[in-house]
PDB file of C-alpha atoms in Angstrom:
ATOM      1  CA  MET A  13     104.652 130.823 132.207  1.00  0.00           C
ATOM      2  CA  ASN A  14     101.514 132.759 131.247  1.00  0.00           C
ATOM      3  CA  LEU A  15     102.644 135.497 133.626  1.00  0.00           C
ATOM      4  CA  GLY A  16     106.011 135.807 131.924  1.00  0.00           C
ATOM      5  CA  LEU A  17     107.592 135.211 135.317  1.00  0.00           C
ATOM      6  CA  PHE A  18     110.626 133.308 134.045  1.00  0.00           C
ATOM      7  CA  ARG A  19     111.264 135.863 131.345  1.00  0.00           C
ATOM      8  CA  HIS A  20     111.157 138.763 133.826  1.00  0.00           C
ATOM      9  CA  LEU A  21     113.798 137.048 135.972  1.00  0.00           C
ATOM     10  CA  VAL A  22     116.014 136.291 132.974  1.00  0.00           C
ATOM     11  CA  GLU A  23     115.808 139.839 131.681  1.00  0.00           C
ATOM     12  CA  ALA A  24     116.628 141.404 135.065  1.00  0.00           C
ATOM     13  CA  SER A  25     120.227 142.447 135.728  1.00  0.00           C
ATOM     14  CA  GLU A  26     119.911 141.725 139.464  1.00  0.00           C
ATOM     15  CA  PRO A  27     117.706 139.682 141.805  1.00  0.00           C
ATOM     16  CA  LEU A  28     114.122 140.911 141.973  1.00  0.00           C
ATOM     17  CA  ALA A  29     111.984 141.341 145.060  1.00  0.00           C
ATOM     18  CA  VAL A  30     108.574 139.680 145.196  1.00  0.00           C
ATOM     19  CA  ASP A  31     106.756 143.032 145.086  1.00  0.00           C
ATOM     20  CA  ARG A  32     108.686 144.047 141.967  1.00  0.00           C
ATOM     21  CA  ILE A  33     107.906 140.743 140.256  1.00  0.00           C
ATOM     22  CA  ALA A  34     104.241 141.112 141.218  1.00  0.00           C
ATOM     23  CA  GLU A  35     104.245 144.595 139.706  1.00  0.00           C
ATOM     24  CA  LYS A  36     105.750 143.291 136.465  1.00  0.00           C
ATOM     25  CA  THR A  37     103.351 140.345 136.196  1.00  0.00           C
ATOM     26  CA  LYS A  38     100.318 142.254 137.495  1.00  0.00           C
ATOM     27  CA  ALA A  39      99.636 139.415 139.919  1.00  0.00           C
ATOM     28  CA  GLU A  40      98.953 139.451 143.671  1.00  0.00           C
ATOM     29  CA  PRO A  41     102.190 139.585 145.707  1.00  0.00           C
ATOM     30  CA  GLN A  42     101.130 136.760 148.031  1.00  0.00           C
ATOM     31  CA  LEU A  43     100.468 134.481 145.064  1.00  0.00           C
ATOM     32  CA  ILE A  44     103.818 135.378 143.473  1.00  0.00           C
ATOM     33  CA  SER A  45     105.590 134.725 146.768  1.00  0.00           C
ATOM     34  CA  ARG A  46     104.098 131.259 147.070  1.00  0.00           C
ATOM     35  CA  LEU A  47     104.766 130.380 143.445  1.00  0.00           C
ATOM     36  CA  LEU A  48     108.384 131.482 143.663  1.00  0.00           C
ATOM     37  CA  ARG A  49     108.865 129.610 146.933  1.00  0.00           C
ATOM     38  CA  TYR A  50     107.810 126.420 145.204  1.00  0.00           C
ATOM     39  CA  LEU A  51     109.838 127.118 142.057  1.00  0.00           C
ATOM     40  CA  ALA A  52     112.935 127.744 144.174  1.00  0.00           C
ATOM     41  CA  ALA A  53     112.352 124.475 146.060  1.00  0.00           C
ATOM     42  CA  ILE A  54     112.467 122.531 142.769  1.00  0.00           C
ATOM     43  CA  TYR A  55     115.446 124.573 141.520  1.00  0.00           C
ATOM     44  CA  ALA A  56     113.523 126.237 138.687  1.00  0.00           C
ATOM     45  CA  VAL A  57     114.611 129.664 140.032  1.00  0.00           C
ATOM     46  CA  GLU A  58     117.182 130.722 142.632  1.00  0.00           C
ATOM     47  CA  GLU A  59     116.291 132.357 145.949  1.00  0.00           C
ATOM     48  CA  THR A  60     119.049 134.840 146.790  1.00  0.00           C
ATOM     49  CA  GLY A  61     117.661 136.191 150.051  1.00  0.00           C
ATOM     50  CA  ARG A  62     114.436 136.838 151.895  1.00  0.00           C
ATOM     51  CA  GLY A  63     111.806 137.561 149.238  1.00  0.00           C
ATOM     52  CA  LYS A  64     114.366 137.941 146.427  1.00  0.00           C
ATOM     53  CA  TYR A  65     114.814 135.733 143.385  1.00  0.00           C
ATOM     54  CA  THR A  66     116.957 135.488 140.292  1.00  0.00           C
ATOM     55  CA  ALA A  67     117.258 133.285 137.235  1.00  0.00           C
ATOM     56  CA  ASN A  68     119.378 130.142 137.048  1.00  0.00           C
ATOM     57  CA  GLN A  69     120.064 127.901 134.047  1.00  0.00           C
ATOM     58  CA  THR A  70     116.730 126.126 134.437  1.00  0.00           C
ATOM     59  CA  THR A  71     114.943 129.476 134.389  1.00  0.00           C
ATOM     60  CA  ARG A  72     116.760 130.419 131.211  1.00  0.00           C
ATOM     61  CA  ASN A  73     115.856 127.088 129.626  1.00  0.00           C
ATOM     62  CA  LEU A  74     112.205 127.722 130.472  1.00  0.00           C
ATOM     63  CA  THR A  75     112.231 130.891 128.361  1.00  0.00           C
ATOM     64  CA  GLU A  76     113.340 129.085 125.187  1.00  0.00           C
ATOM     65  CA  LYS A  77     110.549 129.152 122.622  1.00  0.00           C
ATOM     66  CA  VAL A  78     110.618 125.402 122.054  1.00  0.00           C
ATOM     67  CA  VAL A  79     110.324 124.785 125.807  1.00  0.00           C
ATOM     68  CA  GLU A  80     107.464 127.243 126.195  1.00  0.00           C
ATOM     69  CA  ALA A  81     105.639 125.652 123.262  1.00  0.00           C
ATOM     70  CA  GLY A  82     106.312 122.147 124.563  1.00  0.00           C
ATOM     71  CA  ILE A  83     105.058 122.871 128.067  1.00  0.00           C
ATOM     72  CA  SER A  84     101.932 124.548 126.728  1.00  0.00           C
ATOM     73  CA  HIS A  85     101.323 121.624 124.381  1.00  0.00           C
ATOM     74  CA  TYR A  86     101.884 118.849 126.895  1.00  0.00           C
ATOM     75  CA  PHE A  87     100.302 120.537 129.913  1.00  0.00           C
ATOM     76  CA  GLY A  88      97.242 121.705 128.016  1.00  0.00           C
ATOM     77  CA  LEU A  89      96.717 118.853 125.560  1.00  0.00           C
ATOM     78  CA  SER A  90      98.598 115.707 126.521  1.00  0.00           C
ATOM     79  CA  ALA A  91      98.403 115.656 130.322  1.00  0.00           C
ATOM     80  CA  PRO A  92      94.582 115.498 130.466  1.00  0.00           C
ATOM     81  CA  GLN A  93      94.692 112.498 128.142  1.00  0.00           C
ATOM     82  CA  TYR A  94      97.226 110.654 130.284  1.00  0.00           C
ATOM     83  CA  GLN A  95      94.958 111.210 133.284  1.00  0.00           C
ATOM     84  CA  CYS A  96      92.080 109.558 131.419  1.00  0.00           C
ATOM     85  CA  LEU A  97      94.090 106.711 129.890  1.00  0.00           C
ATOM     86  CA  PRO A  98      93.690 104.270 132.834  1.00  0.00           C
ATOM     87  CA  ASP A  99      89.900 104.618 132.655  1.00  0.00           C
ATOM     88  CA  LEU A 100      89.909 104.019 128.902  1.00  0.00           C
ATOM     89  CA  LEU A 101      92.111 100.918 129.159  1.00  0.00           C
ATOM     90  CA  LYS A 102      89.910  99.490 131.900  1.00  0.00           C
ATOM     91  CA  LYS A 103      86.811 100.198 129.807  1.00  0.00           C
ATOM     92  CA  ILE A 104      88.135  98.351 126.735  1.00  0.00           C
ATOM     93  CA  GLY A 105      89.488  95.375 128.648  1.00  0.00           C
ATOM     94  CA  TYR A 106      93.167  96.307 128.677  1.00  0.00           C
ATOM     95  CA  LYS A 107      93.710  95.875 124.944  1.00  0.00           C
ATOM     96  CA  ALA A 108      95.633  98.154 122.606  1.00  0.00           C
ATOM     97  CA  PRO A 109      93.164 100.871 121.525  1.00  0.00           C
ATOM     98  CA  VAL A 110      92.192 100.675 117.845  1.00  0.00           C
ATOM     99  CA  ASP A 111      89.002 102.765 117.777  1.00  0.00           C
ATOM    100  CA  ASP A 112      89.941 106.361 117.013  1.00  0.00           C
ATOM    101  CA  ALA A 113      86.423 107.481 117.955  1.00  0.00           C
ATOM    102  CA  ASN A 114      86.877 106.178 121.497  1.00  0.00           C
ATOM    103  CA  THR A 115      90.205 107.347 122.931  1.00  0.00           C
ATOM    104  CA  ALA A 116      91.595 108.997 126.038  1.00  0.00           C
ATOM    105  CA  PHE A 117      91.440 112.258 124.077  1.00  0.00           C
ATOM    106  CA  HIS A 118      87.652 111.957 123.793  1.00  0.00           C
ATOM    107  CA  LEU A 119      87.322 111.269 127.508  1.00  0.00           C
ATOM    108  CA  ALA A 120      89.635 114.113 128.481  1.00  0.00           C
ATOM    109  CA  PHE A 121      87.951 116.788 126.395  1.00  0.00           C
ATOM    110  CA  ARG A 122      84.409 115.398 126.463  1.00  0.00           C
ATOM    111  CA  THR A 123      84.040 115.509 122.704  1.00  0.00           C
ATOM    112  CA  THR A 124      82.987 113.244 119.867  1.00  0.00           C
ATOM    113  CA  LEU A 125      85.236 115.093 117.408  1.00  0.00           C
ATOM    114  CA  ASP A 126      88.542 113.679 116.232  1.00  0.00           C
ATOM    115  CA  PRO A 127      91.576 115.678 117.458  1.00  0.00           C
ATOM    116  CA  PHE A 128      92.129 117.606 114.235  1.00  0.00           C
ATOM    117  CA  SER A 129      88.463 118.598 113.871  1.00  0.00           C
ATOM    118  CA  TRP A 130      88.571 119.627 117.519  1.00  0.00           C
ATOM    119  CA  PHE A 131      91.688 121.711 116.786  1.00  0.00           C
ATOM    120  CA  ALA A 132      89.676 123.679 114.224  1.00  0.00           C
ATOM    121  CA  GLN A 133      87.384 124.808 117.044  1.00  0.00           C
ATOM    122  CA  ASN A 134      90.224 125.373 119.512  1.00  0.00           C
ATOM    123  CA  PRO A 135      92.865 127.379 117.625  1.00  0.00           C
ATOM    124  CA  ALA A 136      94.987 128.121 120.705  1.00  0.00           C
ATOM    125  CA  TYR A 137      95.728 124.412 121.108  1.00  0.00           C
ATOM    126  CA  LEU A 138      96.437 124.124 117.385  1.00  0.00           C
ATOM    127  CA  ALA A 139      98.919 127.004 117.592  1.00  0.00           C
ATOM    128  CA  ASP A 140     100.780 125.299 120.465  1.00  0.00           C
ATOM    129  CA  PHE A 141     100.782 122.008 118.522  1.00  0.00           C
ATOM    130  CA  HIS A 142     102.276 123.580 115.382  1.00  0.00           C
ATOM    131  CA  ALA A 143     104.778 125.700 117.319  1.00  0.00           C
ATOM    132  CA  TYR A 144     106.121 122.804 119.360  1.00  0.00           C
ATOM    133  CA  HIS A 145     106.451 120.372 116.465  1.00  0.00           C
ATOM    134  CA  ALA A 146     108.136 122.984 114.299  1.00  0.00           C
ATOM    135  CA  LEU A 147     110.557 124.208 116.954  1.00  0.00           C
ATOM    136  CA  ARG A 148     111.579 120.874 118.460  1.00  0.00           C
ATOM    137  CA  ARG A 149     113.334 119.765 115.270  1.00  0.00           C
ATOM    138  CA  GLN A 150     116.703 121.170 114.361  1.00  0.00           C
ATOM    139  CA  PRO A 151     116.858 122.548 110.799  1.00  0.00           C
ATOM    140  CA  ASP A 152     119.480 120.074 109.633  1.00  0.00           C
ATOM    141  CA  ALA A 153     117.653 117.044 111.074  1.00  0.00           C
ATOM    142  CA  THR A 154     115.278 116.433 108.191  1.00  0.00           C
ATOM    143  CA  TRP A 155     114.827 113.864 105.460  1.00  0.00           C
ATOM    144  CA  LEU A 156     116.407 116.352 103.061  1.00  0.00           C
ATOM    145  CA  SER A 157     119.763 115.757 104.733  1.00  0.00           C
ATOM    146  CA  VAL A 158     119.862 112.073 103.753  1.00  0.00           C
ATOM    147  CA  TYR A 159     117.586 111.414 100.775  1.00  0.00           C
ATOM    148  CA  PRO A 160     119.058 111.645  97.219  1.00  0.00           C
ATOM    149  CA  VAL A 161     116.497 114.096  95.842  1.00  0.00           C
ATOM    150  CA  GLU A 162     118.605 115.295  92.898  1.00  0.00           C
ATOM    151  CA  THR A 163     119.420 111.771  91.782  1.00  0.00           C
ATOM    152  CA  GLU A 164     115.780 110.727  91.928  1.00  0.00           C
ATOM    153  CA  THR A 165     114.524 113.808  90.089  1.00  0.00           C
ATOM    154  CA  ALA A 166     117.070 113.855  87.261  1.00  0.00           C
ATOM    155  CA  GLY A 167     115.184 114.531  84.030  1.00  0.00           C
ATOM    156  CA  TRP A 168     111.856 115.101  85.778  1.00  0.00           C
ATOM    157  CA  PRO A 169     109.514 117.098  83.477  1.00  0.00           C
ATOM    158  CA  ALA A 170     108.814 120.637  84.653  1.00  0.00           C
ATOM    159  CA  ASP A 171     105.124 120.307  83.729  1.00  0.00           C
ATOM    160  CA  ARG A 172     104.497 117.426  86.145  1.00  0.00           C
ATOM    161  CA  PRO A 173     103.922 117.669  89.905  1.00  0.00           C
ATOM    162  CA  LEU A 174     107.195 117.161  91.736  1.00  0.00           C
ATOM    163  CA  TYR A 175     106.519 117.155  95.477  1.00  0.00           C
ATOM    164  CA  VAL A 176     103.242 116.817  97.350  1.00  0.00           C
ATOM    165  CA  ASN A 177     103.380 117.238 101.119  1.00  0.00           C
ATOM    166  CA  VAL A 178     100.233 115.447 102.291  1.00  0.00           C
ATOM    167  CA  GLY A 179      98.987 116.569 105.705  1.00  0.00           C
ATOM    168  CA  GLY A 180     101.712 119.197 105.734  1.00  0.00           C
ATOM    169  CA  GLY A 181     100.195 121.576 108.262  1.00  0.00           C
ATOM    170  CA  ILE A 182     101.155 125.175 107.595  1.00  0.00           C
ATOM    171  CA  GLY A 183     103.942 124.357 105.174  1.00  0.00           C
ATOM    172  CA  HIS A 184     107.237 123.875 107.022  1.00  0.00           C
ATOM    173  CA  GLN A 185     108.234 120.915 104.861  1.00  0.00           C
ATOM    174  CA  CYS A 186     107.380 122.642 101.573  1.00  0.00           C
ATOM    175  CA  ALA A 187     109.321 125.730 102.611  1.00  0.00           C
ATOM    176  CA  GLN A 188     112.375 123.610 103.460  1.00  0.00           C
ATOM    177  CA  PHE A 189     112.108 121.721 100.177  1.00  0.00           C
ATOM    178  CA  LYS A 190     111.937 124.939  98.119  1.00  0.00           C
ATOM    179  CA  GLU A 191     114.796 126.475 100.088  1.00  0.00           C
ATOM    180  CA  LYS A 192     117.093 123.524  99.440  1.00  0.00           C
ATOM    181  CA  TYR A 193     116.011 122.826  95.854  1.00  0.00           C
ATOM    182  CA  PRO A 194     114.777 126.149  94.400  1.00  0.00           C
ATOM    183  CA  ASN A 195     115.585 125.227  90.799  1.00  0.00           C
ATOM    184  CA  LEU A 196     113.986 121.808  90.481  1.00  0.00           C
ATOM    185  CA  GLY A 197     111.187 121.755  87.918  1.00  0.00           C
ATOM    186  CA  GLY A 198     107.638 120.711  88.738  1.00  0.00           C
ATOM    187  CA  GLN A 199     104.980 121.870  91.162  1.00  0.00           C
ATOM    188  CA  VAL A 200     105.487 121.823  94.926  1.00  0.00           C
ATOM    189  CA  ILE A 201     102.137 121.353  96.646  1.00  0.00           C
ATOM    190  CA  LEU A 202     101.039 121.623 100.259  1.00  0.00           C
ATOM    191  CA  GLN A 203      97.902 119.708 101.229  1.00  0.00           C
ATOM    192  CA  ASP A 204      96.008 119.805 104.506  1.00  0.00           C
ATOM    193  CA  LEU A 205      92.589 120.560 105.940  1.00  0.00           C
ATOM    194  CA  PRO A 206      91.221 124.069 105.312  1.00  0.00           C
ATOM    195  CA  HIS A 207      91.883 125.424 108.827  1.00  0.00           C
ATOM    196  CA  SER A 208      95.586 124.538 108.556  1.00  0.00           C
ATOM    197  CA  VAL A 209      96.034 125.691 104.951  1.00  0.00           C
ATOM    198  CA  ALA A 210      94.405 128.996 105.899  1.00  0.00           C
ATOM    199  CA  GLU A 211      97.398 129.643 108.180  1.00  0.00           C
ATOM    200  CA  ALA A 212     100.012 128.345 105.712  1.00  0.00           C
ATOM    201  CA  PHE A 213     103.193 130.205 104.838  1.00  0.00           C
ATOM    202  CA  PRO A 214     102.996 132.114 101.542  1.00  0.00           C
ATOM    203  CA  THR A 215     106.136 130.369 100.280  1.00  0.00           C
ATOM    204  CA  PRO A 216     106.944 131.420  96.700  1.00  0.00           C
ATOM    205  CA  GLY A 217     106.515 128.535  94.306  1.00  0.00           C
ATOM    206  CA  VAL A 218     104.329 126.483  96.657  1.00  0.00           C
ATOM    207  CA  VAL A 219     100.682 125.762  95.833  1.00  0.00           C
ATOM    208  CA  ASN A 220      98.544 125.623  98.992  1.00  0.00           C
ATOM    209  CA  MET A 221      95.703 123.140  98.489  1.00  0.00           C
ATOM    210  CA  ALA A 222      92.908 122.352 100.941  1.00  0.00           C
ATOM    211  CA  HIS A 223      92.415 118.589 100.817  1.00  0.00           C
ATOM    212  CA  ASN A 224      91.145 115.788 103.053  1.00  0.00           C
ATOM    213  CA  MET A 225      93.794 113.087 102.720  1.00  0.00           C
ATOM    214  CA  PHE A 226      91.230 110.295 103.062  1.00  0.00           C
ATOM    215  CA  GLU A 227      89.448 111.448  99.922  1.00  0.00           C
ATOM    216  CA  PRO A 228      90.814 110.537  96.454  1.00  0.00           C
ATOM    217  CA  GLN A 229      94.188 112.164  95.856  1.00  0.00           C
ATOM    218  CA  PRO A 230      93.681 114.882  93.185  1.00  0.00           C
ATOM    219  CA  VAL A 231      97.371 115.121  92.243  1.00  0.00           C
ATOM    220  CA  ILE A 232      98.125 112.159  89.997  1.00  0.00           C
ATOM    221  CA  GLY A 233     101.581 110.872  89.156  1.00  0.00           C
ATOM    222  CA  ALA A 234     103.727 113.147  91.321  1.00  0.00           C
ATOM    223  CA  LYS A 235     107.339 112.192  91.838  1.00  0.00           C
ATOM    224  CA  PHE A 236     107.149 112.448  95.622  1.00  0.00           C
ATOM    225  CA  TYR A 237     104.232 112.076  98.011  1.00  0.00           C
ATOM    226  CA  HIS A 238     105.694 113.025 101.380  1.00  0.00           C
ATOM    227  CA  LEU A 239     103.926 112.393 104.681  1.00  0.00           C
ATOM    228  CA  ARG A 240     105.762 113.657 107.745  1.00  0.00           C
ATOM    229  CA  ALA A 241     104.491 112.192 111.056  1.00  0.00           C
ATOM    230  CA  VAL A 242     101.037 111.610 109.570  1.00  0.00           C
ATOM    231  CA  PHE A 243     100.580 107.856 109.753  1.00  0.00           C
ATOM    232  CA  HIS A 244     101.354 107.729 113.454  1.00  0.00           C
ATOM    233  CA  ASN A 245      98.331 109.959 114.064  1.00  0.00           C
ATOM    234  CA  HIS A 246      95.909 107.278 112.832  1.00  0.00           C
ATOM    235  CA  PRO A 247      94.856 103.773 113.887  1.00  0.00           C
ATOM    236  CA  PRO A 248      95.873 100.792 111.738  1.00  0.00           C
ATOM    237  CA  HIS A 249      92.706 100.604 109.631  1.00  0.00           C
ATOM    238  CA  LYS A 250      92.984 104.280 108.656  1.00  0.00           C
ATOM    239  CA  VAL A 251      96.689 103.940 107.890  1.00  0.00           C
ATOM    240  CA  ARG A 252      95.823 101.218 105.378  1.00  0.00           C
ATOM    241  CA  MET A 253      93.030 103.380 103.954  1.00  0.00           C
ATOM    242  CA  LEU A 254      95.421 106.299 103.486  1.00  0.00           C
ATOM    243  CA  LEU A 255      98.058 104.096 101.866  1.00  0.00           C
ATOM    244  CA  GLU A 256      95.471 102.795  99.415  1.00  0.00           C
ATOM    245  CA  THR A 257      94.388 106.352  98.563  1.00  0.00           C
ATOM    246  CA  ILE A 258      97.946 107.474  97.785  1.00  0.00           C
ATOM    247  CA  LYS A 259      98.776 104.252  95.957  1.00  0.00           C
ATOM    248  CA  ALA A 260      95.858 104.909  93.577  1.00  0.00           C
ATOM    249  CA  ALA A 261      97.457 108.236  92.569  1.00  0.00           C
ATOM    250  CA  MET A 262     100.985 106.881  92.109  1.00  0.00           C
ATOM    251  CA  LYS A 263     102.621 106.065  88.785  1.00  0.00           C
ATOM    252  CA  PRO A 264     105.513 103.583  88.396  1.00  0.00           C
ATOM    253  CA  GLU A 265     108.028 106.416  88.790  1.00  0.00           C
ATOM    254  CA  SER A 266     106.344 107.839  91.918  1.00  0.00           C
ATOM    255  CA  VAL A 267     107.862 107.534  95.385  1.00  0.00           C
ATOM    256  CA  LEU A 268     105.919 107.578  98.638  1.00  0.00           C
ATOM    257  CA  LEU A 269     108.147 109.105 101.310  1.00  0.00           C
ATOM    258  CA  VAL A 270     106.978 107.930 104.720  1.00  0.00           C
ATOM    259  CA  ASP A 271     108.701 110.167 107.249  1.00  0.00           C
ATOM    260  CA  GLU A 272     108.234 108.613 110.693  1.00  0.00           C
ATOM    261  CA  MET A 273     109.962 107.099 113.663  1.00  0.00           C
ATOM    262  CA  VAL A 274     111.337 103.650 112.878  1.00  0.00           C
ATOM    263  CA  LEU A 275     111.804 101.967 116.230  1.00  0.00           C
ATOM    264  CA  PRO A 276     114.594  99.495 116.952  1.00  0.00           C
ATOM    265  CA  GLU A 277     113.549  95.971 117.862  1.00  0.00           C
ATOM    266  CA  GLU A 278     114.838  96.400 121.419  1.00  0.00           C
ATOM    267  CA  LYS A 279     115.975  99.010 123.956  1.00  0.00           C
ATOM    268  CA  VAL A 280     113.811 101.860 122.668  1.00  0.00           C
ATOM    269  CA  ASN A 281     114.725 105.137 124.384  1.00  0.00           C
ATOM    270  CA  TYR A 282     112.375 107.064 126.651  1.00  0.00           C
ATOM    271  CA  MET A 283     111.627 109.850 124.142  1.00  0.00           C
ATOM    272  CA  ALA A 284     110.307 107.520 121.465  1.00  0.00           C
ATOM    273  CA  ALA A 285     108.487 105.346 124.002  1.00  0.00           C
ATOM    274  CA  SER A 286     106.743 108.421 125.438  1.00  0.00           C
ATOM    275  CA  VAL A 287     105.611 109.517 121.972  1.00  0.00           C
ATOM    276  CA  ASP A 288     104.156 106.046 121.464  1.00  0.00           C
ATOM    277  CA  MET A 289     102.156 106.441 124.685  1.00  0.00           C
ATOM    278  CA  THR A 290     100.972 109.894 123.609  1.00  0.00           C
ATOM    279  CA  ILE A 291      99.617 108.721 120.265  1.00  0.00           C
ATOM    280  CA  LEU A 292      98.080 105.654 121.890  1.00  0.00           C
ATOM    281  CA  ALA A 293      96.086 108.006 124.119  1.00  0.00           C
ATOM    282  CA  ALA A 294      95.197 110.557 121.456  1.00  0.00           C
ATOM    283  CA  PHE A 295      94.725 108.554 118.267  1.00  0.00           C
ATOM    284  CA  ALA A 296      94.591 104.826 119.135  1.00  0.00           C
ATOM    285  CA  SER A 297      97.687 104.579 116.958  1.00  0.00           C
ATOM    286  CA  MET A 298     101.278 103.372 117.316  1.00  0.00           C
ATOM    287  CA  GLU A 299     104.929 103.804 116.438  1.00  0.00           C
ATOM    288  CA  ARG A 300     106.434 100.895 114.450  1.00  0.00           C
ATOM    289  CA  THR A 301     109.617  98.963 113.825  1.00  0.00           C
ATOM    290  CA  GLU A 302     110.973  98.629 110.290  1.00  0.00           C
ATOM    291  CA  ALA A 303     109.582  95.089 110.075  1.00  0.00           C
ATOM    292  CA  GLN A 304     106.124  96.315 111.106  1.00  0.00           C
ATOM    293  CA  TRP A 305     106.271  99.093 108.505  1.00  0.00           C
ATOM    294  CA  ALA A 306     107.378  96.683 105.763  1.00  0.00           C
ATOM    295  CA  THR A 307     104.505  94.289 106.551  1.00  0.00           C
ATOM    296  CA  LEU A 308     102.025  97.156 106.505  1.00  0.00           C
ATOM    297  CA  PHE A 309     103.232  98.306 103.072  1.00  0.00           C
ATOM    298  CA  GLU A 310     103.174  94.769 101.664  1.00  0.00           C
ATOM    299  CA  ASP A 311      99.591  94.313 102.817  1.00  0.00           C
ATOM    300  CA  VAL A 312      98.448  97.075 100.434  1.00  0.00           C
ATOM    301  CA  GLY A 313     100.666  96.227  97.470  1.00  0.00           C
ATOM    302  CA  LEU A 314     103.580  98.547  98.181  1.00  0.00           C
ATOM    303  CA  ARG A 315     107.216  97.732  98.913  1.00  0.00           C
ATOM    304  CA  LEU A 316     109.768  99.305 101.191  1.00  0.00           C
ATOM    305  CA  VAL A 317     112.866 100.005  99.071  1.00  0.00           C
ATOM    306  CA  ARG A 318     115.114 101.628 101.650  1.00  0.00           C
ATOM    307  CA  THR A 319     115.052 103.388 105.011  1.00  0.00           C
ATOM    308  CA  TYR A 320     117.151 106.552 105.481  1.00  0.00           C
ATOM    309  CA  LYS A 321     117.659 107.452 109.149  1.00  0.00           C
ATOM    310  CA  TYR A 322     118.312 111.153 109.731  1.00  0.00           C
ATOM    311  CA  SER A 323     117.893 111.519 113.508  1.00  0.00           C
ATOM    312  CA  PRO A 324     119.451 108.595 115.378  1.00  0.00           C
ATOM    313  CA  LEU A 325     118.432 109.929 118.800  1.00  0.00           C
ATOM    314  CA  THR A 326     114.717 109.992 117.937  1.00  0.00           C
ATOM    315  CA  TYR A 327     114.794 107.226 115.284  1.00  0.00           C
ATOM    316  CA  GLU A 328     113.226 109.625 112.774  1.00  0.00           C
ATOM    317  CA  SER A 329     113.696 108.247 109.273  1.00  0.00           C
ATOM    318  CA  VAL A 330     112.315 108.567 105.786  1.00  0.00           C
ATOM    319  CA  MET A 331     111.214 105.382 104.058  1.00  0.00           C
ATOM    320  CA  ASP A 332     111.331 105.101 100.268  1.00  0.00           C
ATOM    321  CA  VAL A 333     108.164 103.175  99.342  1.00  0.00           C
ATOM    322  CA  ARG A 334     107.107 102.260  95.805  1.00  0.00           C
ATOM    323  CA  LEU A 335     104.537 100.275  93.886  1.00  0.00           C
ATOM    324  CA  SER A 336     105.121  96.533  94.027  1.00  0.00           C
TER     325      SER A 336
END
């Protein structure tokens, strides 16, 4: 993929010889020959004759941006953690990990930093992370497709904060919110750590604010506090800490929008189950059922009002959570 091999085959109008592919990729012909022989054996490319190759549907799929980002993300970041997970589980006595300072991520990358602090020192991995998570979601599969924003914001004062996207990365959610509701009054605010906010989109009407979500929330009494796939990146004790922090900033009319997978009680599909394994390895965290989410909210004095599912295949939903 780094050689652009798949893309060269897709862009060619006829099968390419090994020497021509080597010339295009600036790689040794013998290496290219052996790589293509293997790729043809697993049907990732098609061998049309001795030393000649062309693209097939798999090759074309491998040039899609979301696929390239996903392979880079999982091969570079997730796979090393999976390789270390058996050692971690043995070390902690085969219990569910709960210590986010002692995870398969730490073993894999030989670091004492948490993943997001480590990202700040390894921007290439951060770029793959953001690209994959942005590209893998279809534009219409968001909480905005199911949640009654206009009903909830009717009469909202223009001088009060409207929407705070906590842990919002480089601003995809804020950009989508402003695009769909450009005329709603009130501030739209992106919050994340400085290294993410530094790369944020310059979306008109969005305030980009560097903020550590575990510190007191500086925006008081917003209508919406939206956290998209944030809680599942933290172990249970930090999830409760974060809920308490946001709860302290909420007013009676505020809504905490928890945008996460909500697993069914049985027959979870492989995609959601694999994500659960990934976050177990990286963060000592977990995906949850609706009952588990409701109990978690109740424990900190919040209540789950309603769950709006917007992606049935992946169980992605937005939960409307309010003060008890």
